[in-house]
Each structure stands twice: as structure tokens, then as C-alpha cells.
CSV table of C-alpha atoms in Angstrom, one decimal:
chain,number,residue,atom,x,y,z
N,1,MET,CA,87.9,213.6,70.0
N,2,ILE,CA,84.6,212.8,71.2
N,3,SER,CA,83.6,216.5,70.4
N,4,HIS,CA,85.0,216.4,66.8
N,5,PHE,CA,82.5,212.9,66.3
N,6,LEU,CA,79.7,214.6,67.5
N,7,ASN,CA,80.6,217.7,65.5
N,8,LEU,CA,80.2,215.5,62.2
N,9,GLU,CA,77.0,213.7,63.1
N,10,TRP,CA,75.7,217.7,63.7
N,11,LYS,CA,77.0,218.7,60.4
N,12,GLN,CA,76.0,215.4,58.6
N,13,PHE,CA,72.1,215.8,60.3
N,14,PHE,CA,71.8,220.2,58.8
N,15,ARG,CA,73.2,218.6,55.6
N,16,SER,CA,71.2,215.9,55.1
N,17,ALA,CA,68.8,216.1,51.9
N,18,SER,CA,66.1,215.9,53.8
N,19,PHE,CA,67.0,218.0,56.8
N,20,GLY,CA,63.3,219.3,56.7
N,21,LYS,CA,61.9,216.0,57.0
N,22,ASN,CA,64.0,214.7,59.6
N,23,VAL,CA,63.3,218.0,61.8
N,24,GLY,CA,59.4,217.2,61.2
N,25,ILE,CA,59.9,213.3,61.9
N,26,LYS,CA,62.1,213.9,64.9
N,27,ILE,CA,59.8,216.9,66.5
N,28,LEU,CA,57.0,214.7,66.2
N,29,MET,CA,59.0,211.7,68.0
N,30,ALA,CA,59.9,214.4,70.6
N,31,PHE,CA,56.3,214.9,71.4
N,32,PHE,CA,55.8,211.3,71.9
N,33,ALA,CA,59.1,211.0,74.1
N,34,ILE,CA,57.6,213.3,76.3
N,35,ILE,CA,53.9,212.0,76.7
N,36,ILE,CA,56.1,208.5,77.6
N,37,LEU,CA,58.3,210.4,80.0
N,38,ILE,CA,55.4,212.3,81.9
N,39,ASN,CA,53.7,208.8,81.9
N,40,PHE,CA,56.9,207.7,83.7
N,41,LEU,CA,57.6,210.5,85.5
N,42,PHE,CA,53.7,210.0,87.6
N,43,LEU,CA,54.6,206.0,87.6
N,44,GLY,CA,57.6,207.0,89.4
N,45,ALA,CA,55.9,209.3,92.1
N,46,GLY,CA,52.4,207.7,92.4
N,47,GLY,CA,53.3,204.0,92.3
N,48,PHE,CA,54.5,203.8,96.0
N,49,PHE,CA,50.8,205.0,96.9
N,50,ILE,CA,49.1,203.4,94.4
N,51,LEU,CA,50.6,199.6,95.4
N,52,LYS,CA,50.0,200.9,99.1
N,53,LYS,CA,45.8,201.2,98.4
N,54,GLU,CA,45.7,198.2,96.3
N,55,PHE,CA,47.6,196.4,98.9
N,56,PRO,CA,47.5,197.6,102.5
N,57,ASP,CA,48.7,194.8,104.4
N,58,LYS,CA,51.9,194.4,102.2
N,59,ASP,CA,54.9,196.5,101.9
N,60,PRO,CA,54.8,198.5,98.5
N,61,PHE,CA,58.8,198.4,98.1
N,62,VAL,CA,58.5,194.8,98.7
N,63,LEU,CA,56.1,194.1,96.2
N,64,VAL,CA,58.1,196.1,93.5
N,65,ASN,CA,61.4,194.1,94.1
N,66,GLN,CA,59.0,191.0,93.6
N,67,PHE,CA,57.9,192.1,90.3
N,68,MET,CA,60.8,194.1,89.2
N,69,ILE,CA,62.1,190.8,87.3
N,70,PHE,CA,59.5,191.4,84.8
N,71,MET,CA,60.2,194.6,84.6
N,72,VAL,CA,63.6,193.9,83.6
N,73,ILE,CA,62.4,191.7,80.8
N,74,SER,CA,59.9,194.1,79.4
N,75,ASP,CA,61.9,196.2,79.0
N,76,LEU,CA,65.1,194.5,77.0
N,77,ILE,CA,61.7,192.9,74.6
N,78,PHE,CA,61.2,196.8,74.6
N,79,ARG,CA,64.6,197.9,73.5
N,80,TYR,CA,65.0,195.0,71.1
N,81,LEU,CA,62.1,195.7,69.1
N,82,MET,CA,62.7,199.7,69.7
N,83,GLN,CA,65.9,201.2,70.0
N,84,LYS,CA,68.2,201.7,67.9
N,85,ILE,CA,71.5,201.3,68.1
N,86,PRO,CA,73.6,204.2,68.0
N,87,VAL,CA,76.0,204.0,65.0
N,88,MET,CA,78.3,206.7,63.5
N,89,ASP,CA,79.8,205.8,59.6
N,90,ILE,CA,83.0,204.6,60.8
N,91,LYS,CA,84.0,203.9,57.1
N,92,PRO,CA,85.7,207.2,56.3
N,93,MET,CA,87.5,207.4,59.2
N,94,LEU,CA,89.2,203.6,59.5
N,95,ALA,CA,91.6,205.3,56.6
N,96,LEU,CA,92.4,208.8,58.8
N,97,PRO,CA,94.7,208.4,61.6
N,98,ILE,CA,92.2,207.8,64.4
N,99,LYS,CA,92.9,205.1,66.5
N,100,LYS,CA,90.0,202.2,66.4
N,101,ASN,CA,89.9,202.3,70.6
N,102,LYS,CA,88.7,206.0,70.2
N,103,LEU,CA,85.7,204.9,67.5
N,104,VAL,CA,84.6,201.8,69.3
N,105,ASN,CA,84.5,203.5,72.7
N,106,TYR,CA,82.5,206.6,71.0
N,107,VAL,CA,80.2,204.4,69.5
N,108,LEU,CA,79.5,202.4,73.0
N,109,THR,CA,79.6,205.3,75.1
N,110,LYS,CA,77.0,207.1,73.0
N,111,SER,CA,74.7,204.2,73.1
N,112,VAL,CA,74.3,205.4,77.5
N,113,PHE,CA,72.9,208.4,76.6
N,114,SER,CA,69.6,206.7,74.8
N,115,PHE,CA,66.4,208.0,75.7
N,116,PHE,CA,65.1,204.3,77.2
N,117,ASN,CA,68.1,204.9,80.0
N,118,PHE,CA,66.7,208.0,80.7
N,119,GLY,CA,63.2,206.7,80.9
N,120,SER,CA,65.0,204.5,83.4
N,121,LEU,CA,65.9,208.0,85.4
N,122,VAL,CA,62.8,209.4,85.1
N,123,LEU,CA,60.8,206.6,86.6
N,124,TYR,CA,63.4,205.2,89.4
N,125,ILE,CA,64.9,208.8,91.2
N,126,PRO,CA,61.3,210.1,91.6
N,127,PHE,CA,60.1,206.8,93.0
N,128,ALA,CA,63.3,206.9,95.1
N,129,ILE,CA,62.5,210.4,96.7
N,130,VAL,CA,58.8,208.7,97.8
N,131,LEU,CA,60.7,205.9,99.7
N,132,ILE,CA,63.2,208.0,101.2
N,133,MET,CA,59.5,210.6,102.3
N,134,GLU,CA,58.1,207.3,103.4
N,135,GLY,CA,61.1,206.5,106.3
N,136,TYR,CA,62.9,204.1,104.5
N,137,THR,CA,67.1,204.6,104.7
N,138,VAL,CA,68.7,206.8,102.6
N,139,ALA,CA,71.6,205.0,101.9
N,140,GLY,CA,69.5,201.7,101.1
N,141,VAL,CA,67.3,203.5,98.9
N,142,VAL,CA,70.1,205.7,96.8
N,143,SER,CA,71.8,202.2,96.9
N,144,TRP,CA,68.9,200.7,95.4
N,145,THR,CA,68.3,203.2,92.9
N,146,PHE,CA,72.1,203.6,91.7
N,147,PHE,CA,71.6,199.7,91.1
N,148,MET,CA,69.0,200.1,89.4
N,149,ILE,CA,70.1,202.7,86.6
N,150,MET,CA,73.2,201.0,86.5
N,151,LEU,CA,71.1,197.5,85.4
N,152,ALA,CA,69.4,200.0,82.9
N,153,VAL,CA,72.7,200.7,81.4
N,154,CYS,CA,73.1,196.8,81.6
N,155,LEU,CA,70.3,196.1,79.5
N,156,ASN,CA,71.8,198.7,76.5
N,157,PHE,CA,74.8,196.6,76.0
N,158,THR,CA,73.0,193.8,76.4
N,159,ASN,CA,70.3,194.7,73.7
N,160,PHE,CA,73.5,195.8,71.7
N,161,LEU,CA,75.2,192.6,72.3
N,162,ILE,CA,72.2,190.4,71.2
N,163,ASN,CA,71.8,192.9,68.0
N,164,LYS,CA,75.0,192.1,66.7
N,165,ASN,CA,75.9,188.5,68.0
N,166,ASN,CA,73.2,185.7,67.2
N,167,ILE,CA,75.1,183.4,69.7
N,168,ALA,CA,74.4,185.8,72.6
N,169,LEU,CA,70.8,186.1,71.8
N,170,GLY,CA,70.1,182.4,71.5
N,171,VAL,CA,71.6,182.2,75.1
N,172,LEU,CA,69.6,185.3,76.2
N,173,VAL,CA,65.9,183.3,74.8
N,174,ALA,CA,67.1,180.5,76.5
N,175,LEU,CA,67.5,181.6,79.5
N,176,LEU,CA,64.3,183.6,79.2
N,177,GLY,CA,62.4,180.7,78.3
N,178,GLY,CA,63.4,178.6,81.3
N,179,LEU,CA,62.5,181.3,83.4
N,180,TRP,CA,59.2,181.4,81.8
N,181,LEU,CA,58.8,177.4,82.7
N,182,ALA,CA,59.6,177.9,86.0
N,183,PHE,CA,57.2,180.7,86.5
N,184,LYS,CA,54.4,179.3,84.4
N,185,TYR,CA,54.9,176.0,86.0
N,186,GLU,CA,55.4,176.8,90.1
N,187,LEU,CA,59.3,175.1,89.4
N,188,GLY,CA,60.4,177.6,92.0
N,189,ASN,CA,59.0,180.6,93.6
N,190,VAL,CA,60.1,183.2,91.1
N,191,THR,CA,59.2,185.9,92.3
N,192,GLY,CA,60.3,185.6,95.6
N,193,PHE,CA,63.7,184.7,94.7
N,194,PHE,CA,64.3,187.9,92.5
N,195,GLY,CA,62.6,189.8,94.6
N,196,ASP,CA,64.7,188.7,97.6
N,197,LEU,CA,67.8,189.8,95.5
N,198,PHE,CA,66.7,193.1,94.5
N,199,TYR,CA,65.6,193.9,98.1
N,200,ALA,CA,69.2,192.6,99.6
N,201,VAL,CA,70.4,195.9,97.4
N,202,TYR,CA,68.3,198.2,99.7
N,203,GLU,CA,69.5,196.4,103.2
N,204,ASN,CA,73.4,196.5,102.1
N,205,PRO,CA,74.2,199.0,100.2
N,206,LEU,CA,77.8,197.5,99.3
N,207,LEU,CA,75.8,195.4,96.8
N,208,SER,CA,75.0,198.0,94.5
N,209,ILE,CA,78.6,197.6,93.0
N,210,ILE,CA,77.2,194.1,91.4
N,211,GLY,CA,75.6,196.4,88.7
N,212,VAL,CA,78.9,198.3,87.5
N,213,ILE,CA,80.6,195.1,87.7
N,214,PHE,CA,77.7,193.6,85.2
N,215,ALA,CA,77.8,196.9,83.0
N,216,GLY,CA,82.5,196.7,82.5
N,217,ILE,CA,81.9,193.4,81.6
N,218,LEU,CA,79.7,193.9,79.1
N,219,TYR,CA,80.9,196.9,78.0
N,220,TYR,CA,83.9,195.2,77.5
N,221,LEU,CA,82.3,192.0,75.3
N,222,ASN,CA,81.0,194.9,73.0
N,223,PHE,CA,84.6,196.6,72.9
N,224,LYS,CA,85.7,193.3,71.6
N,225,GLN,CA,83.1,192.4,69.1
N,226,LEU,CA,83.0,195.7,67.9
N,227,SER,CA,87.0,195.7,67.4
N,228,ASN,CA,87.3,192.5,65.6
N,229,VAL,CA,85.2,193.7,62.9
N,230,ILE,CA,86.0,197.5,62.1
N,231,TYR,CA,89.2,196.9,60.0
N,232,LEU,CA,89.5,198.7,56.6
N,233,ASP,CA,89.6,195.5,54.5
N,234,GLY,CA,86.5,194.2,56.3
N,235,ALA,CA,84.7,197.0,55.0
N,236,VAL,CA,85.8,196.9,51.7
N,237,LYS,CA,85.7,193.5,50.8
N,238,THR,CA,83.0,191.7,50.1
N,239,GLU,CA,81.7,188.3,52.2
N,240,ASN,CA,81.5,185.4,50.6
N,241,GLN,CA,79.2,183.2,52.6
N,242,GLU,CA,77.0,180.0,51.9
N,243,VAL,CA,73.4,181.3,52.0
N,244,ASN,CA,70.8,178.9,53.4
N,245,THR,CA,67.6,178.6,51.4
N,246,SER,CA,64.0,177.6,52.0
N,247,ASP,CA,61.8,175.7,50.5
N,248,LEU,CA,59.1,178.1,48.9
N,249,SER,CA,58.2,176.0,46.1
N,250,PHE,CA,54.4,176.1,47.3
N,251,VAL,CA,54.4,179.6,46.4
N,252,ASP,CA,54.3,178.7,42.8
N,253,ARG,CA,51.4,177.9,42.0
N,254,LEU,CA,50.4,181.3,42.0
N,255,GLY,CA,51.8,181.7,39.1
N,256,SER,CA,54.1,184.3,37.3
N,257,VAL,CA,54.3,186.4,40.6
N,258,ALA,CA,55.4,183.9,42.4
N,259,PRO,CA,59.1,184.7,42.2
N,260,PHE,CA,57.9,188.5,43.2
N,261,ILE,CA,56.6,186.9,46.4
N,262,LYS,CA,59.7,184.2,47.0
N,263,ASN,CA,61.6,187.6,47.1
N,264,ASP,CA,59.5,189.1,49.4
N,265,MET,CA,59.6,186.7,51.6
N,266,ARG,CA,63.2,186.5,51.9
N,267,LEU,CA,63.7,189.9,52.1
N,268,ILE,CA,61.1,190.0,55.5
N,269,TRP,CA,63.1,187.4,57.2
N,270,ARG,CA,66.6,187.6,56.3
N,271,ASN,CA,66.4,191.2,57.7
N,272,LYS,CA,66.2,192.8,61.3
N,273,ARG,CA,64.0,195.5,60.3
N,274,THR,CA,61.9,194.0,58.2
N,275,LYS,CA,61.5,190.7,60.9
N,276,THR,CA,60.1,193.5,63.2
N,277,VAL,CA,57.8,194.2,61.3
N,278,PHE,CA,56.4,191.0,60.8
N,279,LEU,CA,56.5,189.8,64.5
N,280,MET,CA,55.0,193.0,65.7
N,281,SER,CA,52.3,192.6,63.7
N,282,PHE,CA,51.2,189.6,65.8
N,283,PHE,CA,51.9,192.2,69.1
N,284,PHE,CA,48.6,194.0,67.5
N,285,LEU,CA,46.3,190.9,67.7
N,286,LEU,CA,46.8,192.1,71.8
N,287,PHE,CA,44.7,195.6,70.7
N,288,GLY,CA,41.6,193.9,71.0
N,289,LEU,CA,42.1,192.8,74.3
N,290,MET,CA,42.9,196.1,75.7
N,291,PHE,CA,39.8,197.6,73.6
N,292,PHE,CA,37.2,195.3,74.9
N,293,THR,CA,38.6,195.3,78.4
N,294,MET,CA,39.2,198.5,79.7
N,295,GLU,CA,36.7,200.4,81.5
N,296,GLY,CA,36.9,203.5,79.7
N,297,TYR,CA,36.3,201.3,76.5
N,298,LYS,CA,33.6,198.7,77.7
N,299,ASP,CA,30.6,200.7,76.1
N,300,LYS,CA,32.1,202.6,73.5
N,301,GLU,CA,31.3,200.5,70.4
N,302,VAL,CA,33.3,203.0,68.1
N,303,MET,CA,36.3,203.3,70.4
N,304,GLN,CA,36.0,198.5,70.1
N,305,LEU,CA,35.9,199.2,66.2
N,306,TYR,CA,39.4,200.8,66.5
N,307,GLY,CA,40.8,197.6,68.1
N,308,ALA,CA,38.9,195.6,66.1
N,309,ILE,CA,40.5,196.9,62.5
N,310,PHE,CA,44.3,196.6,64.6
N,311,VAL,CA,44.1,193.3,65.1
N,312,THR,CA,43.7,192.0,61.4
N,313,ALA,CA,45.5,195.4,60.3
N,314,GLY,CA,48.9,194.6,62.0
N,315,PHE,CA,50.9,193.9,58.3
N,316,SER,CA,49.1,195.9,56.7
N,317,MET,CA,49.5,198.5,58.0
N,318,ASN,CA,53.4,198.3,59.2
N,319,TYR,CA,54.6,196.7,56.3
N,320,GLY,CA,52.5,198.2,53.5
N,321,GLN,CA,53.0,201.8,54.2
N,322,PHE,CA,56.6,201.2,53.6
N,323,VAL,CA,55.8,199.8,50.0
N,324,PRO,CA,57.9,200.2,47.8
N,325,ALA,CA,60.8,201.8,50.3
N,326,TRP,CA,61.7,197.9,51.5
N,327,ASP,CA,63.4,197.7,47.9
N,328,SER,CA,64.9,201.4,47.9
N,329,GLU,CA,68.3,199.5,48.1
N,330,HIS,CA,68.0,197.4,44.0
N,331,TYR,CA,64.9,199.5,42.8
N,332,ARG,CA,67.1,201.2,40.2
N,333,MET,CA,68.0,197.8,39.3
N,334,LEU,CA,64.6,196.2,39.4
N,335,MET,CA,63.7,199.5,37.1
N,336,THR,CA,66.1,198.5,34.3
N,337,GLN,CA,64.1,194.8,34.4
N,338,ASN,CA,62.1,193.4,31.6
N,339,LEU,CA,59.2,192.8,34.5
N,340,SER,CA,56.1,193.6,35.2
N,341,TYR,CA,55.3,196.3,37.5
N,342,ARG,CA,52.2,195.0,38.3
N,343,LYS,CA,53.5,191.6,39.3
N,344,PHE,CA,56.0,193.3,41.0
N,345,LEU,CA,52.7,195.4,42.8
N,346,GLU,CA,51.0,192.3,43.3
N,347,SER,CA,53.0,190.8,44.9
N,348,LYS,CA,52.9,193.0,48.3
N,349,TRP,CA,49.7,192.6,47.6
N,350,TYR,CA,49.5,188.9,47.6
N,351,LEU,CA,51.5,189.1,51.1
N,352,MET,CA,48.9,192.0,52.7
N,353,ILE,CA,46.1,189.5,51.7
N,354,VAL,CA,47.5,185.8,53.6
N,355,MET,CA,48.8,187.9,56.6
N,356,THR,CA,45.2,189.2,57.1
N,357,VAL,CA,44.0,186.0,56.6
N,358,ILE,CA,46.2,184.6,59.4
N,359,LEU,CA,45.7,187.1,61.8
N,360,PHE,CA,42.3,186.7,61.2
N,361,VAL,CA,41.9,182.7,62.6
N,362,LEU,CA,44.1,183.5,65.6
N,363,CYS,CA,41.5,186.4,66.9
N,364,THR,CA,39.6,183.3,67.4
N,365,PRO,CA,39.8,183.2,71.1
N,366,TYR,CA,38.1,186.7,70.6
N,367,LEU,CA,34.6,184.8,70.4
N,368,TYR,CA,35.1,184.7,74.7
N,369,PHE,CA,33.7,188.1,74.8
N,370,GLY,CA,30.4,187.6,72.7
N,371,ILE,CA,29.0,187.0,69.3
N,372,HIS,CA,28.7,191.1,69.5
N,373,LYS,CA,32.5,191.7,69.6
N,374,TYR,CA,33.9,189.5,67.4
N,375,LEU,CA,31.1,190.6,64.5
N,376,LEU,CA,33.1,193.9,65.2
N,377,ILE,CA,36.5,192.1,64.1
N,378,VAL,CA,34.8,190.4,60.7
N,379,ALA,CA,33.8,193.4,59.9
N,380,GLY,CA,37.4,194.9,60.2
N,381,PHE,CA,38.7,191.9,58.6
N,382,PHE,CA,36.7,192.2,55.5
N,383,PHE,CA,38.0,196.2,55.8
N,384,ASN,CA,41.5,194.8,55.6
N,385,LEU,CA,41.3,191.9,53.5
N,386,GLY,CA,40.0,194.0,50.3
N,387,PHE,CA,40.7,198.3,51.0
N,388,THR,CA,43.4,198.3,53.5
N,389,PRO,CA,45.8,196.4,50.8
N,390,LEU,CA,44.8,198.9,48.3
N,391,ILE,CA,45.1,201.9,49.9
N,392,MET,CA,48.1,201.3,51.1
N,393,LEU,CA,49.6,200.3,47.6
N,394,TYR,CA,48.5,203.4,46.3
N,395,MET,CA,50.1,205.8,49.0
N,396,GLY,CA,53.4,203.7,47.6
N,397,ALA,CA,53.5,205.8,44.9
N,398,PHE,CA,54.2,209.0,47.0
N,399,ASN,CA,56.9,207.4,49.2
N,400,LYS,CA,59.9,208.3,48.0
N,401,LYS,CA,62.4,207.8,51.2
N,402,ARG,CA,65.0,205.1,51.3
N,403,ILE,CA,64.8,202.4,53.9
N,404,GLU,CA,68.2,200.8,54.5
N,405,LEU,CA,67.1,197.2,55.6
N,406,SER,CA,70.0,196.1,57.9
N,407,SER,CA,68.9,199.2,60.3
N,408,GLY,CA,66.8,198.3,62.8
N,409,GLY,CA,64.5,199.1,65.7
N,410,LEU,CA,60.8,200.6,65.2
N,411,THR,CA,61.8,203.7,66.6
N,412,ASN,CA,64.4,204.1,63.6
N,413,THR,CA,62.1,206.7,61.5
N,414,GLN,CA,64.3,206.1,58.0
N,415,GLY,CA,61.8,206.3,55.3
N,416,THR,CA,59.3,208.0,57.1
N,417,SER,CA,57.5,210.6,55.5
N,418,ALA,CA,54.1,212.4,55.5
N,419,ALA,CA,52.8,209.3,53.1
N,420,GLN,CA,53.2,207.4,56.4
N,421,PHE,CA,50.6,209.5,58.5
N,422,LEU,CA,48.3,210.6,55.6
N,423,VAL,CA,47.7,206.8,54.7
N,424,MET,CA,46.1,206.0,58.1
N,425,ILE,CA,43.3,208.5,57.9
N,426,PRO,CA,41.1,206.2,55.6
N,427,VAL,CA,42.1,202.7,56.8
N,428,LEU,CA,41.2,204.4,60.6
N,429,VAL,CA,38.9,207.1,59.8
N,430,LEU,CA,36.5,205.8,57.6
N,431,PRO,CA,35.6,202.7,58.9
N,432,ILE,CA,34.3,204.6,62.3
N,433,ILE,CA,32.6,207.4,60.3
N,434,VAL,CA,30.2,204.7,58.0
N,435,TYR,CA,30.2,203.0,61.3
N,436,ALA,CA,29.0,206.1,63.3
N,437,VAL,CA,26.2,206.7,60.2
N,438,VAL,CA,24.6,203.2,59.1
N,439,ASN,CA,24.6,202.9,63.2
N,440,HIS,CA,22.5,205.8,63.9
N,441,PHE,CA,19.8,205.5,61.2
N,442,LEU,CA,19.9,201.4,60.8
N,443,GLY,CA,21.1,200.0,63.8
N,444,PHE,CA,23.9,198.0,64.6
N,445,ASN,CA,24.1,194.7,62.1
N,446,ALA,CA,23.6,197.3,59.3
N,447,ALA,CA,26.4,199.4,60.4
N,448,ILE,CA,28.8,195.9,60.0
N,449,ILE,CA,27.7,195.5,57.1
N,450,ALA,CA,28.1,198.5,55.4
N,451,ILE,CA,31.6,198.3,56.6
N,452,ALA,CA,32.7,194.7,55.3
N,453,LEU,CA,31.1,195.6,52.0
N,454,ILE,CA,33.6,198.2,51.9
N,455,GLY,CA,36.1,195.6,51.8
N,456,VAL,CA,33.9,193.1,49.3
N,457,VAL,CA,33.8,196.0,46.9
N,458,SER,CA,37.3,196.9,47.1
N,459,LEU,CA,38.0,193.0,46.3
N,460,LEU,CA,35.5,193.3,43.5
N,461,LEU,CA,37.3,196.1,41.8
N,462,LYS,CA,40.7,194.9,42.5
N,463,ASN,CA,41.8,194.6,39.2
N,464,PRO,CA,40.4,198.0,37.7
N,465,ILE,CA,42.0,200.0,40.7
N,466,MET,CA,45.1,197.5,40.4
N,467,SER,CA,45.5,199.1,37.0
N,468,PHE,CA,44.9,202.7,38.1
N,469,ILE,CA,47.6,202.4,41.1
N,470,GLU,CA,50.1,200.7,38.2
N,471,LYS,CA,49.7,203.5,36.6
N,472,LYS,CA,50.4,205.7,38.9
N,473,TYR,CA,53.8,204.3,40.1
N,474,GLN,CA,54.6,204.4,36.5
N,475,GLU,CA,54.3,208.0,36.2
N,476,LYS,CA,56.2,208.7,39.3
N,477,LYS,CA,59.3,205.9,38.6
N,478,TYR,CA,61.8,208.3,38.3
N,479,ALA,CA,60.9,210.6,40.8
N,480,THR,CA,61.2,207.5,42.9
N,481,ILE,CA,64.3,206.6,41.6
N,482,HIS,CA,65.9,209.9,42.4
N,483,GLY,CA,64.2,210.0,45.9
N,484,PHE,CA,66.0,206.5,47.0
N,485,LYS,CA,69.2,207.6,45.5
N,486,GLN,CA,69.5,210.1,48.5
N,487,GLN,CA,70.8,209.3,51.6
N,488,ASP,CA,69.3,210.8,54.9
């Protein structure tokens, strides 16, 4: 039966209307996945020796166990943000003589064979080989490695559970919050406590069975949860529930564009994929730390400018590149309404402008690195305030791939096309070229002003540019509607 399910998914992939585009995207994603796995391989094989060199008076294996809890937490957060939950089109199967248990078991089993779990194998197995070569007991190392791999499987099922159950998510957030407070305010020796627990698996190989027990429990919880929701009547009936609305009256001051902005704000907060994009915008604030502090970038202003652009462009780039695909599920309905296309586009523009300003305010701590680096952020802010939203909206006219808002995970490539890659070229390359040329002939201050002027001029020309963009959307309206009707 499992082979039959796999065969159906294989046919669905090759018979998709966007098969050619899917292959191109998957090849690109595979390329990045290989790069990540190579880094994991080097880290697993060389991590022991790096720690031994940096901390010659300490046991590297003990250090790894002490800080393994933070790696586990990071893995879980990374999975929640990026791991796509594997599903199959179950609804057509519910009317067939196929046992529900087989459907649920297939979905859960498929989730085990994810890139994230395979990455754990690439990381832990080379590390285990190094430990054995360095004289650690074979039985202890094997049991410890087996436990870590089962822990990765537990994280997989935990991620599956919290994606489908808000109560489980709330409990996990509360536990992680308590752990963070304990570590920050030194309420206990967090690293020492968990370090002893992980090291105990090495000293007592039989304890590795705990990983199997936890994996079994989490599998059972997921099995029960999915079994309770995949009934035929649950798949076809309309769900009636009370909708909790938020007070968005403060948006009304923006006039006729306010209803569109309210709909966009609700769309962002009520759907996992848009919410993930929103939250990841704040993660982009950390790019400045990387480019301003890493040895390879500290003395390269051109590379630092990349970081300065990213810190305020997080939302505009991640949200803007999928306009208008965020509305693809109801785009046909929108196009039949007596509404202004201009207002529809301006609502997206306002959202990107407001978020850019918020991100810029949150960049104030970067003054710590000096006014020189902060001026790069200021220049990037004006550039992202004027130029970036407009170029994102313009490229959106060529975006014809639908997005299902219920699908989550940053590695979900649904809705991705060549437009998403082309739009990054002017946003990331143009300011670098301007900076390099102007700085070479006129100096740093002139280069900063030139980049900022691009944004200021774009703001001043916003109305004619928006009229041009609106015309482009009107020209491609029916092609966009047809594209959004296609199922990947």
C-alpha cells in the first residue's frame, strides 16, 4: 500500500501543470541542501578537533553534551520555521476502501524521511567515528549516537504535533521560556544538568532506549490527532466557528485604502505561511551583526552594505516577492468586484513602508558599532523605503503561481517562480554598484547620499510609477487569474 501511495505522488508530481518549474526549483533547492549537508559533514568530522584546540584543558565530548540542549532547541525552532509538513491528498482516498490507519501511518512515516533528519545523520555519524578513533568506548558512542538520532526523530514528531495543535505549541513555548529564564538568570546549572543527562547515555548504553520510547509516544499522539480529523464528513462539511476579530480601526485614517490594509493584516496573522514571513522579517535584523562582526567582512564596506540593506528589507523582500500570490485563493473573486486595482496595490505598498520604518527603528542599537556603519543602515533604509516596495510590486505583475495559505514552512517552494529570483537583482545589486562607483570617485559620504537619493527619488515619483505598475497588472490580469487556477 505504501508503494501505491508513493506511486500516486510520483504521478502527481510529473503530471502537474507546472512540472517544468517544479523541477527547476527542486534542483536549486537540492543544490543548497547539498551545500548544507557538506557543512554538516565537515562540522561533524572536525568539531571534536576544533573544540580540543580551543579548550585544551577540557574534554570536547563533555563540552558537546553540555551545550547539546541549545542545539536541540535551535533544531526545533528551525524545523518549525522551515520544515514543510509532508501531506498527501487524503480527501479523494476517504471514499475508497482504504483503511484510515494506513493513510495516517503513511503520512507520519513519510515525515521521518525529511532533509532535517538526514542532516542529523550526516552530523552525528562522522562525529561518532571521530570519538571512536579518539579512544572512547564503542558501545557508549554507538548508544549515544543512536539516542541523538532518535532525538531528531522526536523533534520531527514534535514539530508535526505543534503545527497541528495549538495547545501543544503553547505548552512547548512555556517550557522553553522557563528554560531560557533559568539560563539567563542562573536559576540553576542548565548546561551542567543537561550535559550530565546526555553524557549518562554514553556511560549507560541501555538508556538510549529512552529515545525509542519518546519517539513511540510522540508517534502515538500524532496518530491519534490525525485519526480524529480525517473523516469524510470532516473533509466536506463547512466548518462554522466564531471568528475573533481585532480592532484595526486605527487604519481607517488612511482613507479608502484602509479596507484593503485590514484584509492584508488579517491575512498575514491568520495564516501560517504569511505569519512565518512576518516573524522572519525580524530575524533579518541579525544580518547586520554577521556582516559587522565577522572577520571576513569587518573591513569590507561593500559586504557590510549588504547587511545594512537586509536589516530593513526583511519584510519587503519576503512578503513583497509573492504579491499578489498571497491573494491567489480568492483572486478571481476580487477581480469581479467593483474595487480599485490601485488601492489594492497601495495596500501592499503601505504595509511594506510601515514595516520598513519599524525595522529601521529597531536597528537603533547598531549605533554601538559606530556612526560609520550606522550610516550604511540609514542609506539602506531610504533605499528600501522608496525603491524596494515599488520594484517588488512591479515584478509581482509577472507572478502567476498560486499559494495555499494553509501550507507552512520556509522551505515550501509553492508559488516560487523565476520572478522571485529576478526581483532580487535590482534590490541587492543596484546599491552595491552605485556605492562602488560613487565611493571610488567621490568618497564614502557621497556614496551614502547617492544610495539614499535612489529611495528618495522613488518616493517622489511614487504616483506615476504606481500608475505604470497598475497598468501592467491590468494587462496581465487574465493571465494571472489563469495561472492562479492551476494546481501545482
